[in-house]
CSV table of C-alpha atoms and ligand atoms in Angstrom, one decimal:
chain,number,residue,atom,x,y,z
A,300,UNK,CA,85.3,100.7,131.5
A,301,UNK,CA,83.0,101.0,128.9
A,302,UNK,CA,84.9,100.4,126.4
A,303,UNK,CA,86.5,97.5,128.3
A,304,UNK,CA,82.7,95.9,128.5
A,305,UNK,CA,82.2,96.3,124.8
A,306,UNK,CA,85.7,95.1,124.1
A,307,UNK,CA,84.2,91.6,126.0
A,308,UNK,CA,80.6,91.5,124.9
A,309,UNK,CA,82.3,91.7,121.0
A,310,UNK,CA,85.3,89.5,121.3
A,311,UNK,CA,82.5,86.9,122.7
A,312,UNK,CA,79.8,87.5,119.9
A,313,UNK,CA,82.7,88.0,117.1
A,314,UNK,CA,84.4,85.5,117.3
A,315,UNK,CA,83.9,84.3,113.7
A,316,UNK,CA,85.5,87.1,112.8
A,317,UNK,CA,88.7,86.6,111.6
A,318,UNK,CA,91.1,83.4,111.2
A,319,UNK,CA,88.3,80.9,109.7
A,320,UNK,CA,86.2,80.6,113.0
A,321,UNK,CA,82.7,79.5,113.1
A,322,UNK,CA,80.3,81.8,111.5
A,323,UNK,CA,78.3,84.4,113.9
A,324,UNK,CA,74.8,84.7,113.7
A,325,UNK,CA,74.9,87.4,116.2
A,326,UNK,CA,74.8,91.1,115.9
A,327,UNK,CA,77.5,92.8,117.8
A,328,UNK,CA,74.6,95.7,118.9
A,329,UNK,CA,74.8,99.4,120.0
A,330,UNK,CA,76.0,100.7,116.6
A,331,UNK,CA,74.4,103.6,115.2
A,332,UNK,CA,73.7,103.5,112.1
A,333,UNK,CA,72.5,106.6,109.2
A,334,UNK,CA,72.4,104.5,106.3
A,335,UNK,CA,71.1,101.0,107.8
A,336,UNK,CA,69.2,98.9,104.8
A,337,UNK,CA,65.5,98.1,105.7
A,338,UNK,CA,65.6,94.6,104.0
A,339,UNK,CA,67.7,91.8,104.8
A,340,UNK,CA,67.0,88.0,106.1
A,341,UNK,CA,70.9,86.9,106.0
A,342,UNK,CA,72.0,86.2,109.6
A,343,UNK,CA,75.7,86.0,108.6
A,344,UNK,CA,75.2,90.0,107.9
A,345,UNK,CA,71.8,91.3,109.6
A,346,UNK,CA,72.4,93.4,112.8
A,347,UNK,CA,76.2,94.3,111.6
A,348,UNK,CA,77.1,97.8,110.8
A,349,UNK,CA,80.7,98.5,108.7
A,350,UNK,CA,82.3,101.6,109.5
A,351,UNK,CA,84.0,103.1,106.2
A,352,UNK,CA,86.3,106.1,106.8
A,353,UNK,CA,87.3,108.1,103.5
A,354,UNK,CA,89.8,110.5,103.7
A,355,UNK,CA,88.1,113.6,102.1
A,356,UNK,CA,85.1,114.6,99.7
A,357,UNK,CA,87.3,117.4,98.1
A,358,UNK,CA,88.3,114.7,95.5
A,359,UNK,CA,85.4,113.2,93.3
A,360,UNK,CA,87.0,109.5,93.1
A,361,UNK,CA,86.8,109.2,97.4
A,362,UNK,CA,83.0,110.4,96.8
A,363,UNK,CA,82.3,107.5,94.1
A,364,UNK,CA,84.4,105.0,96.4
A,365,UNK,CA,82.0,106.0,99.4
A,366,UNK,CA,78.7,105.8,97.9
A,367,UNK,CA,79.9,102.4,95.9
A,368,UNK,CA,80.9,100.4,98.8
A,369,UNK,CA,77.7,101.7,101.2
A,370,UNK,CA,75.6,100.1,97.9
A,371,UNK,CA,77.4,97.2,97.8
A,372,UNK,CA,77.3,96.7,101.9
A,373,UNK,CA,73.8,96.8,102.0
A,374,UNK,CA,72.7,94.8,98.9
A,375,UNK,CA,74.5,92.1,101.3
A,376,UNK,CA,72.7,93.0,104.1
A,377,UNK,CA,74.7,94.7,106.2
A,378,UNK,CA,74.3,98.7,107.6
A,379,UNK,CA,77.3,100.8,107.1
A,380,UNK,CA,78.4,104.4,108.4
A,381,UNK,CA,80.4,106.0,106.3
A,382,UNK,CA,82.7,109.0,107.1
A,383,UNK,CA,84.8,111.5,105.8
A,384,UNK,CA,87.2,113.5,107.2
A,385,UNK,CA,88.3,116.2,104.9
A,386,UNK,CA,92.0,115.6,105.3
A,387,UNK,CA,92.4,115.9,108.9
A,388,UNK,CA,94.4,113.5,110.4
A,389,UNK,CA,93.2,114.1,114.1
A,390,UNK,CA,89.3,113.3,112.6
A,391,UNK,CA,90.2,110.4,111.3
A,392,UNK,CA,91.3,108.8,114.0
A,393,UNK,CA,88.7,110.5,116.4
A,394,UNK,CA,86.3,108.8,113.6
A,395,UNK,CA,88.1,105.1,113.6
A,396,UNK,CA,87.8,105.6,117.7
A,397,UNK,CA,84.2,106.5,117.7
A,398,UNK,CA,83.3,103.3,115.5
A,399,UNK,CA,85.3,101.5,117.4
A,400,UNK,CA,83.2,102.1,120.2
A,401,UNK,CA,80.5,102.1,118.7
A,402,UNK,CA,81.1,98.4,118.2
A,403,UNK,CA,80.6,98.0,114.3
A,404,UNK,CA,81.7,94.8,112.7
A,405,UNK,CA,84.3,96.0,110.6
A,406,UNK,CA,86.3,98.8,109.6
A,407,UNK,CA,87.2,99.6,105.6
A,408,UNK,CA,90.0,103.0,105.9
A,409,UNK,CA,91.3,104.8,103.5
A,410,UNK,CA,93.9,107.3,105.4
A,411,UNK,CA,95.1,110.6,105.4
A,412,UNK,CA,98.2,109.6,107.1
A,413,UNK,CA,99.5,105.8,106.6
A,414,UNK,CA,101.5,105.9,109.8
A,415,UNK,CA,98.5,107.9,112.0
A,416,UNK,CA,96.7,104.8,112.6
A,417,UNK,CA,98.6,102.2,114.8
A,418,UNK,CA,96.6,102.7,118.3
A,419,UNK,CA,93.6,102.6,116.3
A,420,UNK,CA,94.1,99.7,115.0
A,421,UNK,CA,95.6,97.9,117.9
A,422,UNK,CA,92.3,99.1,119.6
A,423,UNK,CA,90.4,97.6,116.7
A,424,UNK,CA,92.0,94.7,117.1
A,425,UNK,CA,91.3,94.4,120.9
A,426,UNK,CA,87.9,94.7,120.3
A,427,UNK,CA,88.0,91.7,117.4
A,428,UNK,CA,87.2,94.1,114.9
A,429,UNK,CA,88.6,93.1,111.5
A,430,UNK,CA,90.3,96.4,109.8
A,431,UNK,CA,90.6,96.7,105.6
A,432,UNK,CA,93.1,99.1,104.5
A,433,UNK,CA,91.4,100.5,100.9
A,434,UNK,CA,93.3,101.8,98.2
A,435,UNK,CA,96.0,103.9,100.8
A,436,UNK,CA,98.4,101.4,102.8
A,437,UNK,CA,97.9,101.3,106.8
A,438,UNK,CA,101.7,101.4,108.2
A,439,UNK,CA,103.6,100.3,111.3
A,440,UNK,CA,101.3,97.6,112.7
A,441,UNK,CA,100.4,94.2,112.8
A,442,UNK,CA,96.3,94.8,113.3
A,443,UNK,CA,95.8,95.4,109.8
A,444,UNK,CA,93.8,92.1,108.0
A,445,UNK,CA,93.9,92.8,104.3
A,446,UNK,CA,95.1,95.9,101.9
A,447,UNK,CA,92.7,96.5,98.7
A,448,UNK,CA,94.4,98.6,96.2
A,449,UNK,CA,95.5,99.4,92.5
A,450,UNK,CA,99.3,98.3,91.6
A,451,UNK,CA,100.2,101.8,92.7
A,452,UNK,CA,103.8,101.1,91.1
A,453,UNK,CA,102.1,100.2,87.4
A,454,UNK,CA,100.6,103.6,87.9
A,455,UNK,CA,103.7,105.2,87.9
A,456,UNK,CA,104.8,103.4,85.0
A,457,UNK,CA,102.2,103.9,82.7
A,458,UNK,CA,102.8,107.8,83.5
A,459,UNK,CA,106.2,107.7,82.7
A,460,UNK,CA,105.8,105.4,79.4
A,461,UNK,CA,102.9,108.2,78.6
A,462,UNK,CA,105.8,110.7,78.5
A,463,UNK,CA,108.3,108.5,76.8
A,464,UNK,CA,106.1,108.0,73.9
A,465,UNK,CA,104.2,111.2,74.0
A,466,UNK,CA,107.4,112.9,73.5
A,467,UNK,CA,108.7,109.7,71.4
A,468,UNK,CA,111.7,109.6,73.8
A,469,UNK,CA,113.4,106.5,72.8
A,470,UNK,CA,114.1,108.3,69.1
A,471,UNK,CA,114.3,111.8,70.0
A,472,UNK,CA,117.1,113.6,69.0
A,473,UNK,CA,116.6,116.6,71.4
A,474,UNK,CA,116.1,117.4,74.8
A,475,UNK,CA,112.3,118.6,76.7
A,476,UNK,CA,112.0,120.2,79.2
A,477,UNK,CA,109.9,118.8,82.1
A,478,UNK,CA,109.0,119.4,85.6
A,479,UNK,CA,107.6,116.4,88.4
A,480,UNK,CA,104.8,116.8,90.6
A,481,UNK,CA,105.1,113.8,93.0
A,482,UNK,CA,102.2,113.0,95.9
A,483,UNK,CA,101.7,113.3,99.7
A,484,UNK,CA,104.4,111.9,101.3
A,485,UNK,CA,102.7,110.8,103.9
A,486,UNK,CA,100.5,108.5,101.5
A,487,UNK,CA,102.2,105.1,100.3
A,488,UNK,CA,101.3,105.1,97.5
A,489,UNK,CA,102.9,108.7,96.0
A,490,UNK,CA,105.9,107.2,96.6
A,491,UNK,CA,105.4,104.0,94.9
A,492,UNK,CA,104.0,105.9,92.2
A,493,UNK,CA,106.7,108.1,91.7
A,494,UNK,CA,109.5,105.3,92.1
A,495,UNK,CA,106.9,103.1,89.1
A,496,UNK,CA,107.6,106.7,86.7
A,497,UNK,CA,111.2,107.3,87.8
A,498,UNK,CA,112.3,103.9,86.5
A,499,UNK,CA,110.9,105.3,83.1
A,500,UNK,CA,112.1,108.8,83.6
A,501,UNK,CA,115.4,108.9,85.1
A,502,UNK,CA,117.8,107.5,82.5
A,503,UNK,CA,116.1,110.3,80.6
A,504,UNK,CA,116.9,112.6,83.0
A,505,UNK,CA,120.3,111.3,83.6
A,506,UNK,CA,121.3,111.0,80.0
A,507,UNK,CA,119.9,114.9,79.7
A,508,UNK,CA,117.0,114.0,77.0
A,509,UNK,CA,114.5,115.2,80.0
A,510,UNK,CA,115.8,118.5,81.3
A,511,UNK,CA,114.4,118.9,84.6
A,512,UNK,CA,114.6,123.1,84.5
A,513,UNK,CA,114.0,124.0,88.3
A,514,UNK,CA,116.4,120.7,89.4
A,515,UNK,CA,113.6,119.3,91.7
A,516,UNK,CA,113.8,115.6,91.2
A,517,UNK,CA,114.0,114.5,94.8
A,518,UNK,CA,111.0,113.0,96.1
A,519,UNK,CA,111.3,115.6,98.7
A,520,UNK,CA,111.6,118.5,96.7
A,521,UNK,CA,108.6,117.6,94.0
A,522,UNK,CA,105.9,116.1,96.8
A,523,UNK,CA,102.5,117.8,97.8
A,524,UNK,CA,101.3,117.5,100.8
A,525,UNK,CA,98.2,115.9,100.9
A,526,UNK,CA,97.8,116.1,97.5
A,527,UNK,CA,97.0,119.3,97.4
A,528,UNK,CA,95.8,121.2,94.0
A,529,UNK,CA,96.8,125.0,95.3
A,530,UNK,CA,100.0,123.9,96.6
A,531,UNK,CA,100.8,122.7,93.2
A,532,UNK,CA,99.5,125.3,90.9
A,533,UNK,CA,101.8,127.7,93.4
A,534,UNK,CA,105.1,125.6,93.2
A,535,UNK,CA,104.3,125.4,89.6
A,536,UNK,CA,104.0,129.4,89.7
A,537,UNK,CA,107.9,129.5,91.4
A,538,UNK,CA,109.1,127.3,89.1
A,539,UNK,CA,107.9,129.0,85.8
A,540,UNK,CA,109.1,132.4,87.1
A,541,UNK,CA,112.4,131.2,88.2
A,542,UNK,CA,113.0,129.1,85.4
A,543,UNK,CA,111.2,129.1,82.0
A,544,UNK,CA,111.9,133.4,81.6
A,545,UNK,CA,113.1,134.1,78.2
A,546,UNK,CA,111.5,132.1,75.9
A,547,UNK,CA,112.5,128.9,77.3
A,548,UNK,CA,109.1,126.2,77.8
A,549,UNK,CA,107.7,123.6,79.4
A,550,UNK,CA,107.3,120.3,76.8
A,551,UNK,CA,105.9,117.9,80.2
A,552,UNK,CA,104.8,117.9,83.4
A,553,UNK,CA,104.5,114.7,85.1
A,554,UNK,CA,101.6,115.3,87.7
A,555,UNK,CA,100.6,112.6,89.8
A,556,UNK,CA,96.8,113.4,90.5
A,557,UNK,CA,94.3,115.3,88.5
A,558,UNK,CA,93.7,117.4,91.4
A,559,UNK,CA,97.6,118.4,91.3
A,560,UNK,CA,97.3,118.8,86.9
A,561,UNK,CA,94.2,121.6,87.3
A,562,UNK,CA,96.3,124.1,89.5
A,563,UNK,CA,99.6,123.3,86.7
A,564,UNK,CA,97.5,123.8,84.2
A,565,UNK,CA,96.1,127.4,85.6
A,566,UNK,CA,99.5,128.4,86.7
A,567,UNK,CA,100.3,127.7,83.0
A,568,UNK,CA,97.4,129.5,81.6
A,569,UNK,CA,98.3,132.5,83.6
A,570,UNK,CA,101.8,132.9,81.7
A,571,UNK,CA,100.3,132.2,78.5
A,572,UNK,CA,100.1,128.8,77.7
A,573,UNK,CA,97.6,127.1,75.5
A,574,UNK,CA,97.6,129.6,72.9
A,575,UNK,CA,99.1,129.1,69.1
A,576,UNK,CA,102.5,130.7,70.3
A,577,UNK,CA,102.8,128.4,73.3
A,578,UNK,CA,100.8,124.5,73.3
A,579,UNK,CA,100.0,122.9,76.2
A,580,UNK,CA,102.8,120.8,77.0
A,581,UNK,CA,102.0,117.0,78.1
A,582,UNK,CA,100.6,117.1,82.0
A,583,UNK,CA,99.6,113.7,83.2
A,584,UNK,CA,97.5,112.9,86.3
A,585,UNK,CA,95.6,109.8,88.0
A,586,UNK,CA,91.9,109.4,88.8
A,587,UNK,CA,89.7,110.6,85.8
A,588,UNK,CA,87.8,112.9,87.3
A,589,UNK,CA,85.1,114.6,85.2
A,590,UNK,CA,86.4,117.8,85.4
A,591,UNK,CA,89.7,116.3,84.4
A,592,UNK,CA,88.3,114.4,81.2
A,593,UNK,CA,87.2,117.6,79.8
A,594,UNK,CA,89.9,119.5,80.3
A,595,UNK,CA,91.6,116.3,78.5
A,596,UNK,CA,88.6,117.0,75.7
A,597,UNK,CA,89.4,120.7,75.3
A,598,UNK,CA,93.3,119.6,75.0
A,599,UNK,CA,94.7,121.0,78.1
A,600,UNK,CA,95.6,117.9,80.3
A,601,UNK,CA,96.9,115.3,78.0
A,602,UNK,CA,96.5,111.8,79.9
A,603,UNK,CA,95.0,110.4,82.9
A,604,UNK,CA,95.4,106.7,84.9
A,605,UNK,CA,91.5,105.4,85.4
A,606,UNK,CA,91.1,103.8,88.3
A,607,UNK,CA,88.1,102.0,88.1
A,608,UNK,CA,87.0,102.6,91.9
A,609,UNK,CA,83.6,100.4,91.0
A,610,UNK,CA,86.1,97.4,91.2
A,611,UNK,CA,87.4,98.5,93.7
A,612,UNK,CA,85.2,99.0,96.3
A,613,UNK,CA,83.4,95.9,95.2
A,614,UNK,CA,86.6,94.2,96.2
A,615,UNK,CA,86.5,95.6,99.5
A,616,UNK,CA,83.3,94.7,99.6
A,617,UNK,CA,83.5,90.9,99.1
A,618,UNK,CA,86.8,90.9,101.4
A,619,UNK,CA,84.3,92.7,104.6
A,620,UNK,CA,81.9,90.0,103.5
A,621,UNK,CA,84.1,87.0,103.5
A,622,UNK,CA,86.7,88.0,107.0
A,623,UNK,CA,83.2,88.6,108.7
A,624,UNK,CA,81.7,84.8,107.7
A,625,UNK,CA,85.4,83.9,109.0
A,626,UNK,CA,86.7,83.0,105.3
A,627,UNK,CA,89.7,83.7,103.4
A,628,UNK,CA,89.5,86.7,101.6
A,629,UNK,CA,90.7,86.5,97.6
A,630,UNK,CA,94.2,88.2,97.5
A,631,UNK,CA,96.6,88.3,94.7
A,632,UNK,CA,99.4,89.6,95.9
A,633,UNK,CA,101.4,88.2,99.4
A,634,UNK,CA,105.2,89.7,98.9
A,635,UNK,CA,104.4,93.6,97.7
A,636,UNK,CA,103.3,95.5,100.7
A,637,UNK,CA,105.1,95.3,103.7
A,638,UNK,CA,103.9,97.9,106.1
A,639,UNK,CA,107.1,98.5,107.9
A,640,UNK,CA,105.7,95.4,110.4
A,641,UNK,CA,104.2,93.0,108.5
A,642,UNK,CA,103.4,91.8,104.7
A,643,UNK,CA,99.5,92.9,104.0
A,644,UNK,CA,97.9,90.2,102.1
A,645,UNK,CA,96.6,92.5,99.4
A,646,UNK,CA,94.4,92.3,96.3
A,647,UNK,CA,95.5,94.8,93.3
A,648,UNK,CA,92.8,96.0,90.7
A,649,UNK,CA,94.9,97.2,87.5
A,650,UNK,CA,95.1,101.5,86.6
A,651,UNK,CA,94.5,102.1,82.7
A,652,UNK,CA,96.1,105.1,81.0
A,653,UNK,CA,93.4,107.3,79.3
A,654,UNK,CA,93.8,110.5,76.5
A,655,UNK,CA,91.9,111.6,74.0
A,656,UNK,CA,92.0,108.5,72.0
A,657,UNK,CA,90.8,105.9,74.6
A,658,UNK,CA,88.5,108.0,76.9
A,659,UNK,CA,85.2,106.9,75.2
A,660,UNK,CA,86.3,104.0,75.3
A,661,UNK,CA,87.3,103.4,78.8
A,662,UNK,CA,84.9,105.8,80.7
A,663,UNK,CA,81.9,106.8,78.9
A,664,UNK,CA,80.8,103.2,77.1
A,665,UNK,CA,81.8,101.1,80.6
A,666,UNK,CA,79.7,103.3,82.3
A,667,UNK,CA,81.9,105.2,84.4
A,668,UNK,CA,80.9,108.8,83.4
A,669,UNK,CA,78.0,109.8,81.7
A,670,UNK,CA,78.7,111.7,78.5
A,671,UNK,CA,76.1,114.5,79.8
A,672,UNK,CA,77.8,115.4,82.7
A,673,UNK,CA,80.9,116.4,79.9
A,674,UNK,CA,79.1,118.8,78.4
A,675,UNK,CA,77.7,120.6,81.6
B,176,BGC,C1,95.1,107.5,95.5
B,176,BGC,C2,94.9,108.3,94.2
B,176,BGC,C3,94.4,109.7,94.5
B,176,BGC,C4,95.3,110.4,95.5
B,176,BGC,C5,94.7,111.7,95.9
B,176,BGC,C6,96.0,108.3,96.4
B,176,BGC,O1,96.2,107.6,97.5
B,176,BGC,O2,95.6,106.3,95.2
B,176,BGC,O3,93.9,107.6,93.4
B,176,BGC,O4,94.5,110.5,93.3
B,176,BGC,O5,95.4,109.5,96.6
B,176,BGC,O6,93.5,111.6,96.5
């Protein structure tokens, strides 16, 4: 009943809110807010809280994306509550249900679980409240307004044309060895990452230059659920025991996440590698964490995708910003993400490949890290 009342009171006072309206001057009211900004005199945003659910602070890029879009939401003006739910799929949508009530003006969600989200946002959408998927597709419904993400497929490809190089594929005249850490499959975008590297990788793998030892290639067989570092430093474990005895070695693994690339690289380390006898093979990964770029320094990960998340969540930010004044968000791509229901207008930042070359470059002088926190 409550919730029936709020449902009325905000499809009244929202009604700017999506589908170029008139603009609403007034507050939808009764949301809590934690972080709410002191200072604003813009009526298009005073008064209106946006509920941002991240899926967990176990990864340093979902910490910067956070703390990014609250700044960015409140230099317009607006409050914002800001969640994370440490992986758990049942928080998540508890959370997306509780802001919901709460009656904020919009909802920015990066999942845990693409497909979890379909009552929520059918509730959303009953109660006029506008819902951005950021950076993770939202799949199987209709009530999803705009999809802000990287080309996750381009990320893919630039991990596989790492390897291809790295290893100088095209002229090679013998075979590596390499094993394939893929994503969470519940996550849209592990698969489209590891479809973007498999283009690259499998006539390799076909034509037996790339010798996959353990013969996981499947999506199924090289996932990890929800991107899980331990998981993949213990599959990683199997695989070297099972496979690489007698003096036979690993020359690449294509990881899909730095978090994945730590727990290879200590499962490595455990057996022996990075010494003279045995190098580092090549291990990809995707984020740039810190504690990735100095492993990348000391030579133990080879290559990471930077994601710039400033861009993104700015992004995000300017889509909240215009779907709440009731314009046209900017979008640059209408075809590539169908959600199983419809086509998400989406807007894709572009990943960068970073190594030891380029890292200075790309991270330290735009700002992203700070060359201190390398050497602590
Ligand atoms: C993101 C990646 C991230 C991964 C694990 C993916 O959905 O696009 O940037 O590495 O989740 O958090």
């Amino acid at each position: 009943m409550k919730k029936k009342l709020m449902a009325m009171l905000l499809s009244m006072t929202l009604l700017g809110s999506l589908g170029g309206c008139g603009v609403t001057t007034t507050a939808p009211g009764g949301a809590d807010d934690k972080n709410s900004s002191s200072a604003t005199s813009d009526s298009n945003t005073s008064g209106k809280t946006i509920g941002i659910l991240m899926p967990t602070k176990s990864s340093e890029r979902w910490i910067k994306d956070g703390d990014d879009m609250v700044k960015g939401l409140k230099d317009l003006g607006y409050k914002t509550d800001l969640q994370y739910a440490e992986d758990v799929v049942e928080t998540q949508v508890s959370q997306a249900e509780n802001l919901i009530t709460k009656g904020v003006s919009a909802l920015v969600i990066a999942n845990i679980d693409g497909e979890s989200l379909t009552d929520v946002c059918a509730k959303a959408k009953a109660a006029n409240i506008p819902v951005i998927a950021y950076d993770r597709l939202i799949k199987n419904t209709a009530d999803v307004d705009y999809y802000i993400s990287f080309d996750n497929k381009l990320v893919g490809t630039q991990i596989g044309q790492y390897i291809e190089k790295k290893l100088d594929l095209k002229n090679a005249t013998k075979s590596f060895n390499i094993e394939l850490f893929a994503g969470s499959p519940d996550d849209n975008n592990a698969h489209m990452l590891y479809d973007g590297a498999m283009e690259v990788l499998k006539p390799y793998i076909d034509s037996k230059k790339l010798v996959v030892a353990s013969g996981q290639t499947k999506f199924d067989e090289v996932c990890t659920l929800r991107w899980d570092g331990a998981l993949a430093q213990n599959r990683m474990e199997n695989i070297l025991t099972a496979n690489y005895s007698k003096g036979k070695k690993v020359d690449a693994v294509f990881s899909s996440y730095d978090g994945l690339s730590r727990g290879i690289v200590e499962a490595l380390r455990s057996v022996g590698y990075g010494s003279a006898d045995l190098p580092w093979p090549v291990i990809t990964g995707q984020d740039a964490e810190t504690a990735t770029v100095k492993s990348i320094v000391k030579g133990e990960q080879t290559q990471t995708i930077f994601k710039d998340t400033r861009k993104l969540s700015a992004q995000a930010v300017k889509t909240v910003d215009a779907v709440l004044k009731g314009q046209k968000a900017e979008v640059n791509d209408e075809k590539t993400y169908n959600n199983g229901v419809k086509v998400v207008p989406s807007y894709l930042c572009t990943p960068v490949s970073v190594d030891k070359d380029n890292y200075k470059k790309e991270l330290i002088d735009s700002g992203y890290i700070k060359e201190a926190d390398l050497n602590k």
